[in-house]
Short mmCIF file of the C-alpha atoms (twelve columns), coordinates in Angstrom:
data_MODEL
# 
_entry.id   MODEL 
# 
loop_
_atom_site.group_PDB 
_atom_site.id 
_atom_site.type_symbol 
_atom_site.label_atom_id 
_atom_site.label_alt_id 
_atom_site.label_comp_id 
_atom_site.label_asym_id 
_atom_site.label_seq_id 
_atom_site.Cartn_x 
_atom_site.Cartn_y 
_atom_site.Cartn_z 
_atom_site.pdbx_PDB_model_num 
ATOM 1   C CA . UNK A 1   0.000   0.000   0.000   1 
ATOM 2   C CA . UNK A 2   1.847   3.049   -1.224  1 
ATOM 3   C CA . UNK A 3   -1.096  5.466   -1.039  1 
ATOM 4   C CA . UNK A 4   -0.672  8.578   1.083   1 
ATOM 5   C CA . UNK A 5   -2.736  8.780   4.245   1 
ATOM 6   C CA . UNK A 6   -5.981  10.705  4.155   1 
ATOM 7   C CA . UNK A 7   -8.531  11.077  6.952   1 
ATOM 8   C CA . UNK A 8   -10.690 7.983   7.171   1 
ATOM 9   C CA . UNK A 9   -13.994 9.807   6.782   1 
ATOM 10  C CA . UNK A 10  -12.818 11.292  3.486   1 
ATOM 11  C CA . UNK A 11  -11.768 7.854   2.303   1 
ATOM 12  C CA . UNK A 12  -15.099 6.325   3.331   1 
ATOM 13  C CA . UNK A 13  -17.021 9.091   1.564   1 
ATOM 14  C CA . UNK A 14  -14.982 8.430   -1.570  1 
ATOM 15  C CA . UNK A 15  -15.639 4.693   -1.176  1 
ATOM 16  C CA . UNK A 16  -19.374 5.298   -1.078  1 
ATOM 17  C CA . UNK A 17  -19.459 7.813   -3.932  1 
ATOM 18  C CA . UNK A 18  -17.153 5.994   -6.350  1 
ATOM 19  C CA . UNK A 19  -17.762 2.337   -5.506  1 
ATOM 20  C CA . UNK A 20  -20.837 1.481   -3.435  1 
ATOM 21  C CA . UNK A 21  -23.408 3.992   -4.689  1 
ATOM 22  C CA . UNK A 22  -22.947 3.209   -8.406  1 
ATOM 23  C CA . UNK A 23  -23.258 -0.535  -7.788  1 
ATOM 24  C CA . UNK A 24  -26.432 -0.135  -5.710  1 
ATOM 25  C CA . UNK A 25  -27.974 2.209   -8.273  1 
ATOM 26  C CA . UNK A 26  -27.245 -0.205  -11.093 1 
ATOM 27  C CA . UNK A 27  -28.310 -3.444  -9.387  1 
ATOM 28  C CA . UNK A 28  -31.032 -2.173  -7.034  1 
ATOM 29  C CA . UNK A 29  -32.559 0.979   -8.554  1 
ATOM 30  C CA . UNK A 30  -35.173 2.512   -6.293  1 
ATOM 31  C CA . UNK A 31  -33.825 0.850   -3.145  1 
ATOM 32  C CA . UNK A 32  -34.237 3.185   -0.167  1 
ATOM 33  C CA . UNK A 33  -31.342 3.088   2.258   1 
ATOM 34  C CA . UNK A 34  -28.955 5.142   4.351   1 
ATOM 35  C CA . UNK A 35  -25.181 4.945   4.058   1 
ATOM 36  C CA . UNK A 36  -22.907 6.195   6.815   1 
ATOM 37  C CA . UNK A 37  -19.604 5.758   8.615   1 
ATOM 38  C CA . UNK A 38  -20.604 5.769   12.274  1 
ATOM 39  C CA . UNK A 39  -19.892 3.515   15.239  1 
ATOM 40  C CA . UNK A 40  -16.471 2.364   16.361  1 
ATOM 41  C CA . UNK A 41  -13.236 3.687   14.905  1 
ATOM 42  C CA . UNK A 42  -10.954 6.644   15.525  1 
ATOM 43  C CA . UNK A 43  -11.943 8.189   12.194  1 
ATOM 44  C CA . UNK A 44  -15.549 8.500   13.392  1 
ATOM 45  C CA . UNK A 45  -14.338 10.933  16.063  1 
ATOM 46  C CA . UNK A 46  -11.876 12.593  13.693  1 
ATOM 47  C CA . UNK A 47  -8.792  11.403  15.585  1 
ATOM 48  C CA . UNK A 48  -7.279  8.915   13.119  1 
ATOM 49  C CA . UNK A 49  -3.651  9.283   11.988  1 
ATOM 50  C CA . UNK A 50  -1.180  7.252   9.945   1 
ATOM 51  C CA . UNK A 51  -0.925  4.860   12.901  1 
ATOM 52  C CA . UNK A 52  -4.617  4.012   12.618  1 
ATOM 53  C CA . UNK A 53  -4.229  2.103   9.363   1 
ATOM 54  C CA . UNK A 54  -2.907  -0.968  11.203  1 
ATOM 55  C CA . UNK A 55  -6.332  -2.043  12.460  1 
ATOM 56  C CA . UNK A 56  -9.956  -1.762  11.305  1 
ATOM 57  C CA . UNK A 57  -9.288  1.350   9.246   1 
ATOM 58  C CA . UNK A 58  -9.941  1.825   5.556   1 
ATOM 59  C CA . UNK A 59  -12.764 2.142   3.010   1 
ATOM 60  C CA . UNK A 60  -15.785 0.924   4.962   1 
ATOM 61  C CA . UNK A 61  -19.336 1.941   5.829   1 
ATOM 62  C CA . UNK A 62  -22.720 0.775   7.084   1 
ATOM 63  C CA . UNK A 63  -25.806 0.430   4.909   1 
ATOM 64  C CA . UNK A 64  -29.152 0.738   6.697   1 
ATOM 65  C CA . UNK A 65  -32.174 -0.935  5.083   1 
ATOM 66  C CA . UNK A 66  -35.757 -1.310  6.243   1 
ATOM 67  C CA . UNK A 67  -36.535 -4.535  8.093   1 
ATOM 68  C CA . UNK A 68  -38.308 -5.996  5.052   1 
ATOM 69  C CA . UNK A 69  -35.529 -4.997  2.653   1 
ATOM 70  C CA . UNK A 70  -32.893 -6.330  5.034   1 
ATOM 71  C CA . UNK A 71  -34.453 -9.787  5.004   1 
ATOM 72  C CA . UNK A 72  -34.735 -9.650  1.232   1 
ATOM 73  C CA . UNK A 73  -31.504 -7.970  0.141   1 
ATOM 74  C CA . UNK A 74  -28.822 -8.207  2.862   1 
ATOM 75  C CA . UNK A 75  -27.288 -11.402 1.561   1 
ATOM 76  C CA . UNK A 76  -27.461 -10.492 -2.129  1 
ATOM 77  C CA . UNK A 77  -26.015 -7.007  -1.534  1 
ATOM 78  C CA . UNK A 78  -23.145 -8.384  0.544   1 
ATOM 79  C CA . UNK A 79  -22.360 -10.962 -2.149  1 
ATOM 80  C CA . UNK A 80  -22.694 -8.471  -5.000  1 
ATOM 81  C CA . UNK A 81  -20.257 -6.069  -3.338  1 
ATOM 82  C CA . UNK A 82  -17.776 -8.890  -2.778  1 
ATOM 83  C CA . UNK A 83  -17.825 -9.672  -6.492  1 
ATOM 84  C CA . UNK A 84  -18.079 -6.218  -8.008  1 
ATOM 85  C CA . UNK A 85  -16.374 -3.697  -5.737  1 
ATOM 86  C CA . UNK A 86  -13.222 -2.177  -7.231  1 
ATOM 87  C CA . UNK A 87  -10.074 -3.587  -5.666  1 
ATOM 88  C CA . UNK A 88  -9.089  -0.184  -4.331  1 
ATOM 89  C CA . UNK A 89  -10.410 3.331   -3.782  1 
ATOM 90  C CA . UNK A 90  -8.216  6.348   -3.270  1 
ATOM 91  C CA . UNK A 91  -5.205  4.054   -3.512  1 
ATOM 92  C CA . UNK A 92  -6.411  1.930   -0.578  1 
ATOM 93  C CA . UNK A 93  -7.581  -1.699  -0.961  1 
ATOM 94  C CA . UNK A 94  -11.239 -2.441  -0.339  1 
ATOM 95  C CA . UNK A 95  -10.310 -6.007  0.678   1 
ATOM 96  C CA . UNK A 96  -9.548  -6.706  4.358   1 
ATOM 97  C CA . UNK A 97  -7.514  -9.477  5.971   1 
ATOM 98  C CA . UNK A 98  -7.704  -11.761 7.800   1 
ATOM 99  C CA . UNK A 99  -11.328 -12.369 6.750   1 
ATOM 100 C CA . UNK A 100 -12.450 -13.593 10.178  1 
ATOM 101 C CA . UNK A 101 -9.895  -11.768 12.293  1 
ATOM 102 C CA . UNK A 102 -10.662 -9.672  15.337  1 
ATOM 103 C CA . UNK A 103 -8.545  -6.934  13.764  1 
ATOM 104 C CA . UNK A 104 -8.499  -6.451  10.002  1 
ATOM 105 C CA . UNK A 105 -6.377  -4.376  7.649   1 
ATOM 106 C CA . UNK A 106 -6.664  -3.440  3.958   1 
ATOM 107 C CA . UNK A 107 -4.760  -5.764  1.612   1 
ATOM 108 C CA . UNK A 108 -4.570  -6.434  -2.112  1 
ATOM 109 C CA . UNK A 109 -6.484  -9.386  -3.579  1 
ATOM 110 C CA . UNK A 110 -7.047  -11.014 -6.959  1 
ATOM 111 C CA . UNK A 111 -10.285 -12.685 -5.888  1 
ATOM 112 C CA . UNK A 112 -13.568 -11.574 -4.330  1 
ATOM 113 C CA . UNK A 113 -13.342 -8.654  -1.928  1 
ATOM 114 C CA . UNK A 114 -13.715 -9.400  1.780   1 
ATOM 115 C CA . UNK A 115 -15.187 -5.949  2.350   1 
ATOM 116 C CA . UNK A 116 -16.245 -4.056  5.443   1 
ATOM 117 C CA . UNK A 117 -19.659 -2.927  4.294   1 
ATOM 118 C CA . UNK A 118 -22.095 -3.787  7.063   1 
ATOM 119 C CA . UNK A 119 -25.703 -4.240  5.938   1 
ATOM 120 C CA . UNK A 120 -28.195 -3.894  8.757   1 
ATOM 121 C CA . UNK A 121 -31.394 -2.211  9.945   1 
ATOM 122 C CA . UNK A 122 -31.342 0.957   12.053  1 
ATOM 123 C CA . UNK A 123 -33.226 -0.482  15.014  1 
ATOM 124 C CA . UNK A 124 -30.944 -3.503  15.170  1 
ATOM 125 C CA . UNK A 125 -27.877 -1.299  15.000  1 
ATOM 126 C CA . UNK A 126 -29.144 0.963   17.781  1 
ATOM 127 C CA . UNK A 127 -30.113 -1.948  20.010  1 
ATOM 128 C CA . UNK A 128 -26.670 -3.496  19.590  1 
ATOM 129 C CA . UNK A 129 -24.637 -0.281  19.948  1 
ATOM 130 C CA . UNK A 130 -26.765 1.721   22.400  1 
ATOM 131 C CA . UNK A 131 -29.077 -0.786  24.050  1 
ATOM 132 C CA . UNK A 132 -32.273 0.970   22.928  1 
ATOM 133 C CA . UNK A 133 -33.990 2.273   19.797  1 
ATOM 134 C CA . UNK A 134 -34.150 6.101   19.799  1 
ATOM 135 C CA . UNK A 135 -36.877 6.078   17.147  1 
ATOM 136 C CA . UNK A 136 -39.393 5.273   19.908  1 
ATOM 137 C CA . UNK A 137 -38.088 8.043   22.165  1 
ATOM 138 C CA . UNK A 138 -35.152 8.609   24.516  1 
ATOM 139 C CA . UNK A 139 -35.942 8.433   28.217  1 
ATOM 140 C CA . UNK A 140 -33.852 9.798   31.069  1 
ATOM 141 C CA . UNK A 141 -32.750 6.246   31.852  1 
ATOM 142 C CA . UNK A 142 -31.497 5.808   28.275  1 
ATOM 143 C CA . UNK A 143 -29.403 8.971   28.467  1 
ATOM 144 C CA . UNK A 144 -27.802 8.025   31.760  1 
ATOM 145 C CA . UNK A 145 -27.268 4.335   31.031  1 
ATOM 146 C CA . UNK A 146 -25.454 5.042   27.752  1 
ATOM 147 C CA . UNK A 147 -21.737 5.921   27.983  1 
ATOM 148 C CA . UNK A 148 -20.809 9.207   26.333  1 
ATOM 149 C CA . UNK A 149 -18.381 7.320   24.083  1 
ATOM 150 C CA . UNK A 150 -21.272 5.388   22.523  1 
ATOM 151 C CA . UNK A 151 -23.311 8.561   22.039  1 
ATOM 152 C CA . UNK A 152 -20.266 10.130  20.377  1 
ATOM 153 C CA . UNK A 153 -20.003 7.151   18.029  1 
ATOM 154 C CA . UNK A 154 -23.683 7.383   17.083  1 
ATOM 155 C CA . UNK A 155 -23.641 11.132  16.451  1 
ATOM 156 C CA . UNK A 156 -20.110 11.435  15.045  1 
ATOM 157 C CA . UNK A 157 -18.761 10.273  11.724  1 
ATOM 158 C CA . UNK A 158 -20.729 11.152  8.613   1 
ATOM 159 C CA . UNK A 159 -23.913 10.225  6.776   1 
ATOM 160 C CA . UNK A 160 -23.305 9.972   3.032   1 
ATOM 161 C CA . UNK A 161 -26.907 9.303   1.995   1 
ATOM 162 C CA . UNK A 162 -30.223 8.983   3.805   1 
ATOM 163 C CA . UNK A 163 -33.021 8.131   1.438   1 
ATOM 164 C CA . UNK A 164 -35.459 7.451   4.286   1 
ATOM 165 C CA . UNK A 165 -34.501 10.134  6.796   1 
ATOM 166 C CA . UNK A 166 -34.616 7.899   9.865   1 
ATOM 167 C CA . UNK A 167 -30.881 7.883   10.502  1 
ATOM 168 C CA . UNK A 168 -30.682 11.669  10.272  1 
ATOM 169 C CA . UNK A 169 -33.625 11.983  12.678  1 
ATOM 170 C CA . UNK A 170 -32.058 9.576   15.185  1 
ATOM 171 C CA . UNK A 171 -28.737 11.423  15.125  1 
ATOM 172 C CA . UNK A 172 -30.524 14.737  15.655  1 
ATOM 173 C CA . UNK A 173 -32.444 13.271  18.598  1 
ATOM 174 C CA . UNK A 174 -29.207 12.056  20.184  1 
ATOM 175 C CA . UNK A 175 -27.208 15.215  19.454  1 
ATOM 176 C CA . UNK A 176 -27.160 16.337  23.094  1 
ATOM 177 C CA . UNK A 177 -28.789 15.734  26.455  1 
ATOM 178 C CA . UNK A 178 -32.054 17.426  27.445  1 
ATOM 179 C CA . UNK A 179 -31.295 20.522  29.543  1 
ATOM 180 C CA . UNK A 180 -32.251 19.003  32.903  1 
ATOM 181 C CA . UNK A 181 -30.245 15.844  32.237  1 
ATOM 182 C CA . UNK A 182 -27.331 18.091  31.226  1 
ATOM 183 C CA . UNK A 183 -27.624 20.021  34.504  1 
ATOM 184 C CA . UNK A 184 -27.765 16.774  36.465  1 
ATOM 185 C CA . UNK A 185 -24.651 15.366  34.779  1 
ATOM 186 C CA . UNK A 186 -22.773 18.628  35.348  1 
ATOM 187 C CA . UNK A 187 -23.801 18.589  39.005  1 
ATOM 188 C CA . UNK A 188 -22.534 15.050  39.436  1 
ATOM 189 C CA . UNK A 189 -19.254 15.957  37.740  1 
ATOM 190 C CA . UNK A 190 -18.747 18.890  40.114  1 
ATOM 191 C CA . UNK A 191 -19.580 16.554  42.982  1 
ATOM 192 C CA . UNK A 192 -16.801 14.194  41.900  1 
ATOM 193 C CA . UNK A 193 -14.355 17.090  42.057  1 
ATOM 194 C CA . UNK A 194 -15.678 18.149  45.451  1 
ATOM 195 C CA . UNK A 195 -15.054 14.695  46.886  1 
ATOM 196 C CA . UNK A 196 -11.285 14.857  46.250  1 
ATOM 197 C CA . UNK A 197 -10.217 18.475  45.758  1 
ATOM 198 C CA . UNK A 198 -8.536  18.867  49.211  1 
ATOM 199 C CA . UNK A 199 -6.676  15.555  48.970  1 
ATOM 200 C CA . UNK A 200 -3.921  16.869  46.696  1 
ATOM 201 C CA . UNK A 201 -2.622  19.121  49.453  1 
ATOM 202 C CA . UNK A 202 -3.311  16.723  52.308  1 
ATOM 203 C CA . UNK A 203 -1.458  13.841  50.676  1 
ATOM 204 C CA . UNK A 204 1.517   16.081  49.890  1 
ATOM 205 C CA . UNK A 205 1.556   17.408  53.471  1 
ATOM 206 C CA . UNK A 206 1.676   13.810  54.725  1 
ATOM 207 C CA . UNK A 207 4.716   13.130  52.533  1 
ATOM 208 C CA . UNK A 208 2.823   11.018  50.017  1 
ATOM 209 C CA . UNK A 209 4.067   12.786  46.899  1 
ATOM 210 C CA . UNK A 210 3.035   9.947   44.573  1 
ATOM 211 C CA . UNK A 211 -0.415  9.876   46.136  1 
ATOM 212 C CA . UNK A 212 -0.764  13.632  45.712  1 
ATOM 213 C CA . UNK A 213 0.145   13.331  42.034  1 
ATOM 214 C CA . UNK A 214 -2.309  10.482  41.498  1 
ATOM 215 C CA . UNK A 215 -5.150  12.495  43.019  1 
ATOM 216 C CA . UNK A 216 -4.141  15.523  40.938  1 
ATOM 217 C CA . UNK A 217 -4.229  13.429  37.774  1 
ATOM 218 C CA . UNK A 218 -7.683  12.112  38.683  1 
ATOM 219 C CA . UNK A 219 -8.907  15.666  39.199  1 
ATOM 220 C CA . UNK A 220 -7.380  16.770  35.891  1 
ATOM 221 C CA . UNK A 221 -9.359  14.028  34.186  1 
ATOM 222 C CA . UNK A 222 -12.539 15.115  35.971  1 
ATOM 223 C CA . UNK A 223 -12.035 18.752  34.967  1 
ATOM 224 C CA . UNK A 224 -11.479 17.741  31.343  1 
ATOM 225 C CA . UNK A 225 -14.728 15.792  31.366  1 
ATOM 226 C CA . UNK A 226 -16.463 18.723  33.064  1 
ATOM 227 C CA . UNK A 227 -15.269 21.052  30.304  1 
ATOM 228 C CA . UNK A 228 -16.547 18.712  27.610  1 
ATOM 229 C CA . UNK A 229 -19.942 18.761  29.315  1 
ATOM 230 C CA . UNK A 230 -19.865 22.550  29.464  1 
ATOM 231 C CA . UNK A 231 -18.956 22.631  25.759  1 
ATOM 232 C CA . UNK A 232 -21.809 20.239  24.893  1 
ATOM 233 C CA . UNK A 233 -19.477 17.562  23.591  1 
ATOM 234 C CA . UNK A 234 -19.645 13.865  24.420  1 
ATOM 235 C CA . UNK A 235 -16.497 12.769  26.225  1 
ATOM 236 C CA . UNK A 236 -14.694 9.891   24.458  1 
ATOM 237 C CA . UNK A 237 -12.930 7.131   26.316  1 
ATOM 238 C CA . UNK A 238 -9.457  7.610   27.788  1 
ATOM 239 C CA . UNK A 239 -7.317  7.328   24.663  1 
ATOM 240 C CA . UNK A 240 -9.033  10.285  23.006  1 
ATOM 241 C CA . UNK A 241 -10.044 12.337  26.042  1 
ATOM 242 C CA . UNK A 242 -7.052  14.661  25.702  1 
ATOM 243 C CA . UNK A 243 -7.613  15.076  21.974  1 
ATOM 244 C CA . UNK A 244 -11.261 15.992  22.474  1 
ATOM 245 C CA . UNK A 245 -10.405 18.394  25.297  1 
ATOM 246 C CA . UNK A 246 -7.725  20.078  23.178  1 
ATOM 247 C CA . UNK A 247 -10.411 20.948  20.622  1 
ATOM 248 C CA . UNK A 248 -12.368 23.130  23.064  1 
ATOM 249 C CA . UNK A 249 -11.514 26.730  22.296  1 
ATOM 250 C CA . UNK A 250 -13.062 28.038  25.520  1 
ATOM 251 C CA . UNK A 251 -10.745 25.870  27.644  1 
ATOM 252 C CA . UNK A 252 -7.343  27.366  26.721  1 
ATOM 253 C CA . UNK A 253 -6.791  28.878  30.172  1 
ATOM 254 C CA . UNK A 254 -8.020  25.706  31.834  1 
ATOM 255 C CA . UNK A 255 -5.698  23.553  29.713  1 
ATOM 256 C CA . UNK A 256 -2.658  25.598  30.747  1 
ATOM 257 C CA . UNK A 257 -3.607  25.279  34.410  1 
ATOM 258 C CA . UNK A 258 -4.105  21.530  34.097  1 
ATOM 259 C CA . UNK A 259 -0.684  21.152  32.493  1 
ATOM 260 C CA . UNK A 260 0.816   22.928  35.479  1 
ATOM 261 C CA . UNK A 261 -1.140  20.719  37.860  1 
ATOM 262 C CA . UNK A 262 0.409   17.649  36.271  1 
ATOM 263 C CA . UNK A 263 3.998   18.961  36.249  1 
ATOM 264 C CA . UNK A 264 4.370   21.358  39.186  1 
ATOM 265 C CA . UNK A 265 5.354   20.725  42.785  1 
ATOM 266 C CA . UNK A 266 2.719   20.201  45.477  1 
ATOM 267 C CA . UNK A 267 1.997   23.870  46.159  1 
ATOM 268 C CA . UNK A 268 1.763   24.766  42.476  1 
ATOM 269 C CA . UNK A 269 -0.279  21.631  41.829  1 
ATOM 270 C CA . UNK A 270 -3.071  22.581  44.204  1 
ATOM 271 C CA . UNK A 271 -3.063  26.229  43.102  1 
ATOM 272 C CA . UNK A 272 -3.139  25.320  39.401  1 
ATOM 273 C CA . UNK A 273 -6.135  23.069  39.932  1 
ATOM 274 C CA . UNK A 274 -7.920  25.945  41.646  1 
ATOM 275 C CA . UNK A 275 -7.179  28.150  38.639  1 
ATOM 276 C CA . UNK A 276 -8.822  25.531  36.432  1 
ATOM 277 C CA . UNK A 277 -11.819 25.214  38.761  1 
ATOM 278 C CA . UNK A 278 -12.295 28.992  38.836  1 
ATOM 279 C CA . UNK A 279 -12.284 29.250  35.047  1 
ATOM 280 C CA . UNK A 280 -14.733 26.337  34.736  1 
ATOM 281 C CA . UNK A 281 -16.989 27.879  37.379  1 
ATOM 282 C CA . UNK A 282 -17.010 31.225  35.589  1 
ATOM 283 C CA . UNK A 283 -17.798 29.414  32.336  1 
ATOM 284 C CA . UNK A 284 -20.792 27.719  33.927  1 
ATOM 285 C CA . UNK A 285 -22.016 31.060  35.261  1 
ATOM 286 C CA . UNK A 286 -21.866 32.514  31.745  1 
ATOM 287 C CA . UNK A 287 -24.005 29.676  30.417  1 
ATOM 288 C CA . UNK A 288 -26.825 30.635  32.778  1 
ATOM 289 C CA . UNK A 289 -27.698 27.044  33.626  1 
ATOM 290 C CA . UNK A 290 -28.158 27.853  37.307  1 
ATOM 291 C CA . UNK A 291 -27.920 30.696  39.772  1 
ATOM 292 C CA . UNK A 292 -24.401 32.174  39.569  1 
ATOM 293 C CA . UNK A 293 -21.899 30.849  42.101  1 
ATOM 294 C CA . UNK A 294 -18.843 32.762  43.320  1 
ATOM 295 C CA . UNK A 295 -16.024 30.913  41.491  1 
ATOM 296 C CA . UNK A 296 -13.272 32.161  43.779  1 
ATOM 297 C CA . UNK A 297 -11.035 29.772  45.688  1 
ATOM 298 C CA . UNK A 298 -11.195 29.416  49.456  1 
ATOM 299 C CA . UNK A 299 -9.614  27.370  52.227  1 
ATOM 300 C CA . UNK A 300 -10.883 23.879  52.947  1 
ATOM 301 C CA . UNK A 301 -12.563 24.642  56.260  1 
ATOM 302 C CA . UNK A 302 -9.734  25.404  58.721  1 
ATOM 303 C CA . UNK A 303 -7.081  23.489  56.778  1 
ATOM 304 C CA . UNK A 304 -4.509  25.237  54.555  1 
ATOM 305 C CA . UNK A 305 -5.574  23.630  51.269  1 
ATOM 306 C CA . UNK A 306 -7.064  25.959  48.647  1 
ATOM 307 C CA . UNK A 307 -10.217 24.565  47.028  1 
ATOM 308 C CA . UNK A 308 -13.188 25.954  45.135  1 
ATOM 309 C CA . UNK A 309 -15.917 24.175  47.072  1 
ATOM 310 C CA . UNK A 310 -17.152 22.303  44.028  1 
ATOM 311 C CA . UNK A 311 -20.261 21.071  45.812  1 
ATOM 312 C CA . UNK A 312 -21.628 24.639  45.657  1 
ATOM 313 C CA . UNK A 313 -21.846 24.364  41.863  1 
ATOM 314 C CA . UNK A 314 -23.488 20.957  42.113  1 
ATOM 315 C CA . UNK A 315 -26.088 22.295  44.537  1 
ATOM 316 C CA . UNK A 316 -26.925 25.274  42.317  1 
ATOM 317 C CA . UNK A 317 -27.343 23.049  39.265  1 
ATOM 318 C CA . UNK A 318 -29.589 20.557  41.032  1 
ATOM 319 C CA . UNK A 319 -31.734 23.412  42.366  1 
ATOM 320 C CA . UNK A 320 -32.325 24.548  38.772  1 
ATOM 321 C CA . UNK A 321 -33.681 21.164  37.615  1 
ATOM 322 C CA . UNK A 322 -37.433 21.352  37.006  1 
ATOM 323 C CA . UNK A 323 -38.127 17.822  35.736  1 
ATOM 324 C CA . UNK A 324 -39.200 15.823  38.830  1 
ATOM 325 C CA . UNK A 325 -37.986 12.628  37.213  1 
ATOM 326 C CA . UNK A 326 -34.474 14.080  37.067  1 
ATOM 327 C CA . UNK A 327 -34.606 16.009  40.342  1 
ATOM 328 C CA . UNK A 328 -35.293 12.803  42.270  1 
ATOM 329 C CA . UNK A 329 -32.374 10.833  40.858  1 
ATOM 330 C CA . UNK A 330 -29.563 9.487   43.065  1 
ATOM 331 C CA . UNK A 331 -26.524 11.774  42.904  1 
ATOM 332 C CA . UNK A 332 -24.312 9.315   41.000  1 
ATOM 333 C CA . UNK A 333 -24.624 10.646  37.471  1 
ATOM 334 C CA . UNK A 334 -24.347 8.827   34.169  1 
ATOM 335 C CA . UNK A 335 -22.935 5.342   33.959  1 
ATOM 336 C CA . UNK A 336 -19.432 6.486   32.986  1 
ATOM 337 C CA . UNK A 337 -19.288 8.885   35.928  1 
ATOM 338 C CA . UNK A 338 -19.160 5.952   38.340  1 
ATOM 339 C CA . UNK A 339 -18.086 2.952   36.244  1 
ATOM 340 C CA . UNK A 340 -14.597 2.855   34.754  1 
ATOM 341 C CA . UNK A 341 -14.361 -0.612  33.248  1 
ATOM 342 C CA . UNK A 342 -13.940 -0.868  29.484  1 
ATOM 343 C CA . UNK A 343 -15.488 -4.368  29.214  1 
ATOM 344 C CA . UNK A 344 -18.580 -3.029  30.978  1 
ATOM 345 C CA . UNK A 345 -18.870 0.305   29.179  1 
ATOM 346 C CA . UNK A 346 -18.651 -1.425  25.790  1 
ATOM 347 C CA . UNK A 347 -21.682 -3.624  26.556  1 
ATOM 348 C CA . UNK A 348 -25.008 -1.770  26.705  1 
ATOM 349 C CA . UNK A 349 -26.761 -4.701  28.364  1 
ATOM 350 C CA . UNK A 350 -24.359 -4.391  31.309  1 
ATOM 351 C CA . UNK A 351 -24.501 -0.604  31.588  1 
ATOM 352 C CA . UNK A 352 -28.277 -0.685  31.575  1 
ATOM 353 C CA . UNK A 353 -28.395 -3.461  34.163  1 
ATOM 354 C CA . UNK A 354 -26.025 -1.560  36.452  1 
ATOM 355 C CA . UNK A 355 -27.954 1.682   36.092  1 
ATOM 356 C CA . UNK A 356 -31.218 -0.106  36.859  1 
ATOM 357 C CA . UNK A 357 -29.645 -1.635  39.987  1 
ATOM 358 C CA . UNK A 358 -28.452 1.761   41.248  1 
ATOM 359 C CA . UNK A 359 -31.880 3.262   40.702  1 
ATOM 360 C CA . UNK A 360 -33.599 0.366   42.511  1 
ATOM 361 C CA . UNK A 361 -31.198 0.556   45.460  1 
ATOM 362 C CA . UNK A 362 -31.756 4.289   45.814  1 
ATOM 363 C CA . UNK A 363 -35.525 3.848   45.682  1 
ATOM 364 C CA . UNK A 364 -35.427 1.235   48.432  1 
# 
């Protein structure tokens, strides 16, 4: 493969326009479908680089058919594409190896193309990826039981064609949380910060420098996720969290403070975190989501550790929630605010079961 790298979404759009669309139009004229590159993959979030080509990257997409057309055409379309797709698009092979491998890469072939065109139905795709079908509505439970990474995958990427309109409607419905759910998630994120903000200084005072740094790093992560919430952007999982945060123009001051928190000594570490908290607090005040809160730092009770008192922001946000179904929720937040296990967060049936358990326990 001597082709120069190009962003995966551009390659997938080219793949659809030059290879898939003409074949579908010729063989199945009048077929109504949607074609998109959404779901897993760094290119869906816009973070792919030359390194990405070594696994599950290349000319690929998903075709969405109606349930009736899926039963009738899925097999024939898959077979037709294997026989008739061009061997490469944009200089990149459309054939992937190994055919049944967990990880696949583009490779040249002289025979049929083992392509990565998924043919499915929108409801099936949503059930598998999200755990629910947004076409029938999105409840508070659905929002909170679905990791932000999965919402980013469903609303990111690109739709190349939508002859029915359902996929576009679903993506619009999932674009961002309802306002009261947004306030609740922000409140729970502030609460996370409030639970640990004095520990950076206390651990350092006790001589536990490594412990102080670990707590500081945890708080940096929480502030980054808080900023993504403030910017109305779904937070991706750990590998891409920094990349997503770096794309927030409003967070330049916060980013500089967080860098200092990760590299400075104990005194600078605690002070830099407070600088980040203050900027985030002022940002929230500008959004008008709740009654303004003084974002200035203060001492942690009678101890010499500067903090912002993050719980004050959480309290103000919760007081502004008007939906009784959200106001009465346990103060734990969305599933990825209290679960940090990749094997769990990748399986909607587990995230939904855990969320249901937390809600039942709180009710009892």
